[in-house]
Coordinates of C-alpha atoms and ligand atoms in Angstrom, one line a residue:
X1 CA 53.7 -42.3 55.5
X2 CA 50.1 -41.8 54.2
X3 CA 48.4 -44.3 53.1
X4 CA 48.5 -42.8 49.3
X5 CA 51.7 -43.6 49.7
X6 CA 51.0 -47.5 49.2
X7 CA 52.8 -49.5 51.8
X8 CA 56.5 -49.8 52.6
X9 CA 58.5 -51.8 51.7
X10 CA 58.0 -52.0 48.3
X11 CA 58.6 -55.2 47.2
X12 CA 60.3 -56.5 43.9
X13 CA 57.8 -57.0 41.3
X14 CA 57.1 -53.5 41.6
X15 CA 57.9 -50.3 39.3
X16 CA 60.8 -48.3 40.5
X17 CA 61.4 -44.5 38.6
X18 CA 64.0 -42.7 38.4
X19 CA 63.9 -38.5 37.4
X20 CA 66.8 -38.6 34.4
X21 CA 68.4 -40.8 32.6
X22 CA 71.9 -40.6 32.1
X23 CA 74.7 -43.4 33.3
X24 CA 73.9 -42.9 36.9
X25 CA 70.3 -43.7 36.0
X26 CA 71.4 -46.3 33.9
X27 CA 73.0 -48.1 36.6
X28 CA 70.2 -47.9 39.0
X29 CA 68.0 -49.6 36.2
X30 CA 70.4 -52.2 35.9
X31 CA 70.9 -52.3 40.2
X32 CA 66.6 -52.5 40.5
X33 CA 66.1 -54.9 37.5
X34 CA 68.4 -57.9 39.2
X35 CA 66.4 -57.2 41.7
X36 CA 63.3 -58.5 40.3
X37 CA 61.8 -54.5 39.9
X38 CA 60.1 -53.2 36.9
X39 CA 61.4 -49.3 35.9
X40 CA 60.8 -46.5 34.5
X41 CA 62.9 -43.3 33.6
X42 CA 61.6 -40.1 32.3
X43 CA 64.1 -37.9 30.4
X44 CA 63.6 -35.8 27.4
X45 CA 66.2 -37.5 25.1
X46 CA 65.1 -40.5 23.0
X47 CA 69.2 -41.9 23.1
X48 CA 69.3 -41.3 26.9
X49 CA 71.6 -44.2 28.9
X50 CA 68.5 -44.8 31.1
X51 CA 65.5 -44.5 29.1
X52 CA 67.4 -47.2 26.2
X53 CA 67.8 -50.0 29.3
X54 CA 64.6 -49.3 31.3
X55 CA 61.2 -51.2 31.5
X56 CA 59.3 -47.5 30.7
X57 CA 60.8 -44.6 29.5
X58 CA 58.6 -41.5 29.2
X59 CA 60.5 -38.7 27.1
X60 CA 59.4 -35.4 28.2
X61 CA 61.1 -32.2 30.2
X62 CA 61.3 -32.6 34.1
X63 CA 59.0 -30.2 34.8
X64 CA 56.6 -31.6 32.7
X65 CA 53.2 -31.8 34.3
X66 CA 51.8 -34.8 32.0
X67 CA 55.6 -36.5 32.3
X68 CA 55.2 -36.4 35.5
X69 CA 51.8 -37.6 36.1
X70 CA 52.7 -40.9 33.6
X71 CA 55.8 -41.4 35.1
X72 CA 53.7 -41.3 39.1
X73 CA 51.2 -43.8 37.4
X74 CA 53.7 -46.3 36.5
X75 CA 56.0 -46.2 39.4
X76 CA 55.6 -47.1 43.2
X77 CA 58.3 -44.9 43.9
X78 CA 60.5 -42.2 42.7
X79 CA 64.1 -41.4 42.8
X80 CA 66.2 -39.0 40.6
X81 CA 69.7 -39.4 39.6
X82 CA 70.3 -35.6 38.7
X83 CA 70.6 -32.9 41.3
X84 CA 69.5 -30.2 38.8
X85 CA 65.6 -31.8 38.1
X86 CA 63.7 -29.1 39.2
X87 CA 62.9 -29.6 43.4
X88 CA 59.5 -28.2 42.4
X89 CA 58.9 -31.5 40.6
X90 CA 59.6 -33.3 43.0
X91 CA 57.1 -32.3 45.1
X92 CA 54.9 -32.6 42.8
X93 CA 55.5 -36.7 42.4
X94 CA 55.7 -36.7 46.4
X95 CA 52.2 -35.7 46.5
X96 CA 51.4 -39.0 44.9
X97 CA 54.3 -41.5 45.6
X98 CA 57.0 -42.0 48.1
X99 CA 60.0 -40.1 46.7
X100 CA 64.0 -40.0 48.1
X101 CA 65.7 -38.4 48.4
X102 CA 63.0 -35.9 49.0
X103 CA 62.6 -32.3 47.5
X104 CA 64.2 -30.5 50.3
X105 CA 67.5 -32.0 50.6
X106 CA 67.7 -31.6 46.6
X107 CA 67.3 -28.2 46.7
X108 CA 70.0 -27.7 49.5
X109 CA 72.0 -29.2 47.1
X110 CA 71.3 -27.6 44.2
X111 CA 72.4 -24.3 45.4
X112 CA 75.9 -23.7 47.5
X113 CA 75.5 -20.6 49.2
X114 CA 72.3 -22.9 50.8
X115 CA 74.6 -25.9 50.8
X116 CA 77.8 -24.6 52.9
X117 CA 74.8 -23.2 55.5
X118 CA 74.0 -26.8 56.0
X119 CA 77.5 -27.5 56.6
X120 CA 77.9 -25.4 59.5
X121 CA 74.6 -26.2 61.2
X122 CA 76.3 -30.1 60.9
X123 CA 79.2 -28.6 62.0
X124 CA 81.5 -29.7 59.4
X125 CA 84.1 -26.7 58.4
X126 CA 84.1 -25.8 54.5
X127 CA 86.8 -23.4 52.9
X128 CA 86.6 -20.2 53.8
X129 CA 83.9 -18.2 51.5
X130 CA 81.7 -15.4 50.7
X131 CA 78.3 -15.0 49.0
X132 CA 77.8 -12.9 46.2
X133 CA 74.2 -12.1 45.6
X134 CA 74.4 -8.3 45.6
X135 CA 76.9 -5.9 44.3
X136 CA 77.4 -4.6 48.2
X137 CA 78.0 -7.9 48.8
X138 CA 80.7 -8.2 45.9
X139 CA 82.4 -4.8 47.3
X140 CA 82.8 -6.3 50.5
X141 CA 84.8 -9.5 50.0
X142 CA 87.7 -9.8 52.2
X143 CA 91.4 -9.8 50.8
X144 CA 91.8 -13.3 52.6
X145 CA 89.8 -15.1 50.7
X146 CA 92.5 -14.1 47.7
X147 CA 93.3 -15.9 45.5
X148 CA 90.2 -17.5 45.5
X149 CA 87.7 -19.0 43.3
X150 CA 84.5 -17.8 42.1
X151 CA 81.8 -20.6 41.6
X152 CA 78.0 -19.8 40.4
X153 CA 75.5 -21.0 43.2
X154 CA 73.4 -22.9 40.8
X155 CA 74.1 -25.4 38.1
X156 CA 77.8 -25.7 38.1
X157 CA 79.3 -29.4 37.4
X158 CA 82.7 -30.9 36.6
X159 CA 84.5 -27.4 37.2
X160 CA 81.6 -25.6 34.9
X161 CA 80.1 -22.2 36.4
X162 CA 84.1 -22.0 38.1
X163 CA 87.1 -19.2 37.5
X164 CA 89.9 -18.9 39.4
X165 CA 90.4 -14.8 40.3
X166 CA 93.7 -13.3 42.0
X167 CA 92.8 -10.1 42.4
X168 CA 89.6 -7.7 43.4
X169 CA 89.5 -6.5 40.5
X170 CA 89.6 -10.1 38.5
X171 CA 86.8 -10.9 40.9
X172 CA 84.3 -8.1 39.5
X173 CA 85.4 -9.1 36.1
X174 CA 84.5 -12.5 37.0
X175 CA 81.3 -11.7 38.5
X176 CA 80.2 -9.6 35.5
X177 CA 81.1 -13.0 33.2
X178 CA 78.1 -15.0 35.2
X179 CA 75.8 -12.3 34.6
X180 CA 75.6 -11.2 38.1
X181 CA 73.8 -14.1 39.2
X182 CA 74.1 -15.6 42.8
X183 CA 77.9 -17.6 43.5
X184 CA 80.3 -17.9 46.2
X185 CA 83.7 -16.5 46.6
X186 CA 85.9 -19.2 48.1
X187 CA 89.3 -18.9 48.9
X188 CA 91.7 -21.5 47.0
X189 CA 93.1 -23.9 49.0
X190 CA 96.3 -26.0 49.2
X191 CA 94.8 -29.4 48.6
X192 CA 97.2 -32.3 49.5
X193 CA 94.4 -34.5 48.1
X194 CA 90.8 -34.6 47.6
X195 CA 88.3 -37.6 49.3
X196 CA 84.7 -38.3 48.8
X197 CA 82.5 -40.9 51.2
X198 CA 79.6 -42.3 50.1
X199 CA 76.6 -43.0 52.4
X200 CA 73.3 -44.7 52.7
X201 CA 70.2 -43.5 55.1
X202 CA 67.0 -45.4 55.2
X203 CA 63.8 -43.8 56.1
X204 CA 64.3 -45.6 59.8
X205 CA 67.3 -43.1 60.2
X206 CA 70.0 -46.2 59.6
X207 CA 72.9 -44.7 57.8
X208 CA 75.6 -47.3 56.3
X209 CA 78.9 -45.9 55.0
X210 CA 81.2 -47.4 51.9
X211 CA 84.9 -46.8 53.0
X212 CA 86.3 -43.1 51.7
X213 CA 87.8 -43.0 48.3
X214 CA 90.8 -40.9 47.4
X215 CA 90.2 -39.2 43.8
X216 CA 92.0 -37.2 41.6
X217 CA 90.4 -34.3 39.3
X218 CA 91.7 -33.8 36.2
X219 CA 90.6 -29.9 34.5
X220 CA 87.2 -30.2 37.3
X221 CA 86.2 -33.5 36.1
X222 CA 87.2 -36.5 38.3
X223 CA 89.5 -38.9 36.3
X224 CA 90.7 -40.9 39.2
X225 CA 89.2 -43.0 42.3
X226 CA 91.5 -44.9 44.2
X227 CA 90.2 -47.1 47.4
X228 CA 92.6 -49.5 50.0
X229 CA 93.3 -49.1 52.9
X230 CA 96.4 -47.8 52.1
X231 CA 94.7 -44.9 50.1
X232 CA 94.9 -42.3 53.2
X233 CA 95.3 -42.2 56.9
X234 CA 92.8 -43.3 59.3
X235 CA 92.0 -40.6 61.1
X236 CA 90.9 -38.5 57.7
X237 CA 89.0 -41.3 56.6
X238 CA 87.3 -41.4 60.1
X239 CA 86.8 -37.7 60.0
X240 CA 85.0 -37.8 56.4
X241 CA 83.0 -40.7 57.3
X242 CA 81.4 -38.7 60.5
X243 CA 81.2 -35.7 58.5
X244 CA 79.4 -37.6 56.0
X245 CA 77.1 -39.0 58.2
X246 CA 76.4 -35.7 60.0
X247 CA 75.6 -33.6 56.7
X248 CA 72.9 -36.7 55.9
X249 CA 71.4 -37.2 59.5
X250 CA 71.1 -33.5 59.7
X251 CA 68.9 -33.0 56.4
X252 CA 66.7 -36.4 57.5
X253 CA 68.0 -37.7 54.4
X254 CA 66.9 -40.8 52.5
X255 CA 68.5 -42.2 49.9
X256 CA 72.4 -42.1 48.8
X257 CA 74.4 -39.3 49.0
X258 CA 78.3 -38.7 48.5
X259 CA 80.0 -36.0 50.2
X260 CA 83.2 -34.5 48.9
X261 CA 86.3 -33.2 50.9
X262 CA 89.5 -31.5 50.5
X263 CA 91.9 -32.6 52.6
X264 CA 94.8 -30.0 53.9
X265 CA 98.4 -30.2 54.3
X266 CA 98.2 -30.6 58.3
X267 CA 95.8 -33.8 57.6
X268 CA 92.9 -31.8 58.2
X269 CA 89.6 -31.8 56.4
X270 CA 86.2 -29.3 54.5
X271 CA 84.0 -30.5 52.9
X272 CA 83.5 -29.4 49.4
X273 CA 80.3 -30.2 47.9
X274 CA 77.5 -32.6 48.6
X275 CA 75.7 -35.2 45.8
X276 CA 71.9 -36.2 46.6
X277 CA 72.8 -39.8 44.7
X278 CA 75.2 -41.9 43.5
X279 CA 78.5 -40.2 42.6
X280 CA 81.1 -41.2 40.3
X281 CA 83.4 -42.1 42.6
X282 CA 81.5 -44.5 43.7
X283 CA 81.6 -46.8 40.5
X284 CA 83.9 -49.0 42.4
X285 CA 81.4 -50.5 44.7
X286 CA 80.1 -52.3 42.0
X287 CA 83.0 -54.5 41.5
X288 CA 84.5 -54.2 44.9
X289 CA 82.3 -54.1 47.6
X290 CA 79.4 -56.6 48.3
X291 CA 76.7 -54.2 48.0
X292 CA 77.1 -51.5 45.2
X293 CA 75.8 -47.5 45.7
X294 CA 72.8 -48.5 43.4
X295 CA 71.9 -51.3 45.3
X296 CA 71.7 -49.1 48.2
X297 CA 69.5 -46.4 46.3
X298 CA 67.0 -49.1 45.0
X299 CA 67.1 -50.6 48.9
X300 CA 66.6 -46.6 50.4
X301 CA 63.9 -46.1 48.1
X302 CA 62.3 -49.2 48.3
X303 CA 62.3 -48.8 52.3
X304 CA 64.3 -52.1 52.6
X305 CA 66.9 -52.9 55.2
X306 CA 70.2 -51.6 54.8
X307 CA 73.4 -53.9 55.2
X308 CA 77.0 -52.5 55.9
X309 CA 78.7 -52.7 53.3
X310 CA 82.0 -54.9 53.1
X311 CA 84.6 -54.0 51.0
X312 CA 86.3 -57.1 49.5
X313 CA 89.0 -55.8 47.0
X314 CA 91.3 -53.1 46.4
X315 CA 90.0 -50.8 43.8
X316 CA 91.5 -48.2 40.8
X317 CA 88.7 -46.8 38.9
X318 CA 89.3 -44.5 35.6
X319 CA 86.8 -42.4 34.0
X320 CA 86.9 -42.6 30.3
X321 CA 85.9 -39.2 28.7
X322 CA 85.2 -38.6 24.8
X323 CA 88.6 -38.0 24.3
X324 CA 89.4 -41.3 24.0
X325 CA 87.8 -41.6 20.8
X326 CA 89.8 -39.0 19.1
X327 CA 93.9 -39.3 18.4
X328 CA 95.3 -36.9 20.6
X329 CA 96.6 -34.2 17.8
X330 CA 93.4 -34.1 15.9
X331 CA 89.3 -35.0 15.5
X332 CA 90.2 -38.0 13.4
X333 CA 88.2 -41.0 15.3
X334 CA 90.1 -43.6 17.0
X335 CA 88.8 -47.2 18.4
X336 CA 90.3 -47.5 22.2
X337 CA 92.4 -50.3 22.5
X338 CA 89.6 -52.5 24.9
X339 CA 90.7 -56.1 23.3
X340 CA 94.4 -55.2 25.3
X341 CA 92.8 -53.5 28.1
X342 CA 90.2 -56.4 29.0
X343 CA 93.1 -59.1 28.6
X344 CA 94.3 -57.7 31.8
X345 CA 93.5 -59.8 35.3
X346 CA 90.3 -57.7 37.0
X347 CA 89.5 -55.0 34.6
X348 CA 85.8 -54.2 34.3
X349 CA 84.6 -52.5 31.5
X350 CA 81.2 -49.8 31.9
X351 CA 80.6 -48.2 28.5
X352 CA 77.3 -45.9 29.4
X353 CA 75.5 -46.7 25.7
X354 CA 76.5 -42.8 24.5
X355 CA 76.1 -42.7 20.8
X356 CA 78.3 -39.6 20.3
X357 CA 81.9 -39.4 21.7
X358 CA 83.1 -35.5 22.3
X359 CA 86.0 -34.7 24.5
X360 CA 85.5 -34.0 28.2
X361 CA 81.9 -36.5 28.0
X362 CA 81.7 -39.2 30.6
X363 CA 81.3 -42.2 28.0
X364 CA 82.7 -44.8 30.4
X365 CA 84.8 -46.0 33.2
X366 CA 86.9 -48.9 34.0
X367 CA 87.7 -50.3 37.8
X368 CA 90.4 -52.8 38.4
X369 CA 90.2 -55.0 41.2
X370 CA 92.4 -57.9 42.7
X371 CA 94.2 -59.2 45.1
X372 CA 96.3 -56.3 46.6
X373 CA 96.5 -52.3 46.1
X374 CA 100.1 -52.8 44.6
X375 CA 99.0 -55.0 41.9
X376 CA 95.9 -53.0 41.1
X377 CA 97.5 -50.1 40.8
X378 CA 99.9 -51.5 38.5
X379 CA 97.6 -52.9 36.4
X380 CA 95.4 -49.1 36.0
X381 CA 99.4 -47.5 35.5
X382 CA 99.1 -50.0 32.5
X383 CA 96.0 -49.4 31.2
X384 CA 96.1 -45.6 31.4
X385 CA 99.6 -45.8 29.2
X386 CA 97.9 -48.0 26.9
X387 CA 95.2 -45.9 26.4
X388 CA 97.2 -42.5 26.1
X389 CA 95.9 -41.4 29.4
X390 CA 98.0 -39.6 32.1
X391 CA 99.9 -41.8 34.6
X392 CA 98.0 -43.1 37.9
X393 CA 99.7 -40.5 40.2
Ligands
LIG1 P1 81.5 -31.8 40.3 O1 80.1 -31.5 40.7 O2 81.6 -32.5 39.0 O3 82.2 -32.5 41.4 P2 81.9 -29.0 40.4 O4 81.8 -28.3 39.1 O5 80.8 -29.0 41.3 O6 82.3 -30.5 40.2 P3 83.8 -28.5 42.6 O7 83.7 -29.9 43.2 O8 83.3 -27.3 43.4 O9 83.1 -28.4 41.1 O10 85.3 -28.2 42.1 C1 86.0 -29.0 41.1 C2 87.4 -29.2 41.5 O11 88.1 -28.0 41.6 C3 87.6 -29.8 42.9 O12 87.4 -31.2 42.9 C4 89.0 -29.3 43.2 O13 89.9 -30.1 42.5 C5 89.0 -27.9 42.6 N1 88.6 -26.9 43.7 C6 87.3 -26.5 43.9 N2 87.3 -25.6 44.9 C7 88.5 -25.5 45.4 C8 89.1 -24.7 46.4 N3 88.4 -23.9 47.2 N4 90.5 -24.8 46.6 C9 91.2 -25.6 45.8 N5 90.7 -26.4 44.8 C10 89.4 -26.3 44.6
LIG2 MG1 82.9 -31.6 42.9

């Protein structure tokens, strides 16, 4: 590293920023401030999650050239906690600080035709796909990868940017509703369940892995992570944590990143989609491991070792969206029923600091730990009844 760079590691005591400020941002301030670091988030909304909890909070757009600069004054590093920020401003910041993960990898990830090309290099299998950049393109797509569906390169999240097509002709329709713009075709799968492992890689190339979580999507937005031992067989879960690790050694990666999987009928696995920071499905390791994913991003960033992390309970998390705030026939605004839900043995309660409450908005999540998976599961079944959600399949 040059020596503009300032020298490694960087110690608490210093100023750690982060590029957006929503809950994952949030819960990196909070992971870097027990730590004895200083922090700053720039994000151009006054109310963000971050910006309301951190040391500095500089409210401008992410491709603000004078944001920027402030937020590169304050900080002795940067991370981001949002793969959209623009990669371009990223490499702006790494001109002056050390930033992970670095531009490159962000952009990989920001786009998935780019994305599944780095899954085969790492020789990890995805579904079967096409790319649609070009209306020869769209003409060509094979009837195998029908049904299928049609996701926009760029900027999708939580099933946004996603429509399921039957038929060729559903599929130019389809197209024509993005606007033409760059997506990929991919054939729809028979999922038996869906898997995501989170993973840590230091700038000395260590890579540390949290055990595979087994999660369940609710309309494209994750509603449930479930992690034990007893959530999946070994084999999978050794086969995603490789993969994992692949996909990150092969971009030179640094920082956290979570890799998502589908996993087939006959056992086996593709990877879906990658995360270039802490995922959502990884809230659990705050409770129920002995380091947590943010932890791990402060210690990646800050160029500190890395410990393997140690799972030491069973864990249930559930996300709570905006719904909850709303009886389920109409808009009229409810209070959830926390007082009952936090009288339960193990519940953990992570409200983000959201003013507004709309359906389908991440506002919260809850994990339950304890002694074994039975019991923790039992306790989530309870929970989700008492708070009108679906059962804990
Ligand atoms: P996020 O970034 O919030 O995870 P996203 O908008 O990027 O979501 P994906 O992860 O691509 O969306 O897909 C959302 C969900 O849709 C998946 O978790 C899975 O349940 C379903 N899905 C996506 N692709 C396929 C596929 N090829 N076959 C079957 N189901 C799929
Ligand atoms: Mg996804």
């Amino acid at each position: 590293m040059s020596s503009n760079h300032g020298d490694l590691p960087i110690l608490p005591g210093a100023t750690l920023g982060v590029l957006g400020g929503g809950q994952l941002g949030r819960m990196f301030v909070h992971a870097a401030q027990r730590m004895g670091y200083f922090t700053a988030v720039l994000d151009p909304d006054a109310d963000s999650p971050a910006g309301r909890v951190s040391h500095h909070h500089i409210h401008t757009d992410y491709g603000d050239v004078d944001g920027l600069a402030r937020l590169a004054g304050l900080a002795d590093a940067v991370t981001t906690e949002f793969e959209n920020v623009p990669a371009p401003s990223l490499e702006h910041l790494a001109v002056a600080r050390p930033v992970a993960p670095a531009a490159p990898a962000i952009a990989i990830a920001q786009d998935r035709i780019a994305e599944k090309a780095h899954f085969g290099r790492c020789g990890v299998a995805c579904a079967p796909y096409a790319a649609i950049e070009t209306a020869a393109q769209l003409a060509a797509v094979e009837d195998r990868l029908l049904p299928g569906i049609l996701k926009t390169a760029r900027l999708g999240y939580d099933g946004k940017g996603q429509q399921r097509v039957r038929t060729h002709a559903e599929l130019v329709d389809a197209w024509q509703a993005t606007g033409c713009v760059p997506c990929v075709l991919e054939q729809l799968l028979p999922l038996d369940f869906e898997c995501s492992v989170i993973v840590a890689r230091g700038r000395d190339g260590q890579v540390v892995h949290f055990p595979p979580q087994r999660n369940l999507h609710r309309d494209g937005i994750l509603a449930v992570t479930e992690v034990h031992p007893q959530n999946m067989p070994k084999t999978v879960a050794q086969a995603a944590i490789t993969g994992a690790k692949n996909i990150a050694n092969g971009l030179g990666y640094v920082g956290v990143l979570c890799v998502e999987f589908f996993v087939l009928a006959d056992g086996s696995l593709v990877v879906n989609e990658m995360a270039p920071r802490p995922h959502n499905s990884g809230h659990y390791t705050m409770e129920a491991c002995d380091v947590s994913q943010f932890e791990l991003q402060v210690r990646t960033l800050a160029g500190l070792p890395l410990a393997m992390p140690r799972q030491h309970s069973p864990a249930v998390m559930l996300n709570l969206l905006g719904d909850l705030w709303f009886s389920a026939g109409d808009d009229t605004p409810v209070s959830p029923r926390w007082s009952e839900v936090l009288a339960l043995p193990g519940a953990h309660l992570h409200l983000y600091g959201k003013i507004e409450p709309r359906r389908g908005r991440k506002m919260g999540h809850l994990t339950f730990t304890g002694a074994d998976a039975g019991q923790v599961r039992a306790i989530a079944s309870q929970v989700a009844l008492l708070l009108g959600l679906p059962p804990v399949a």
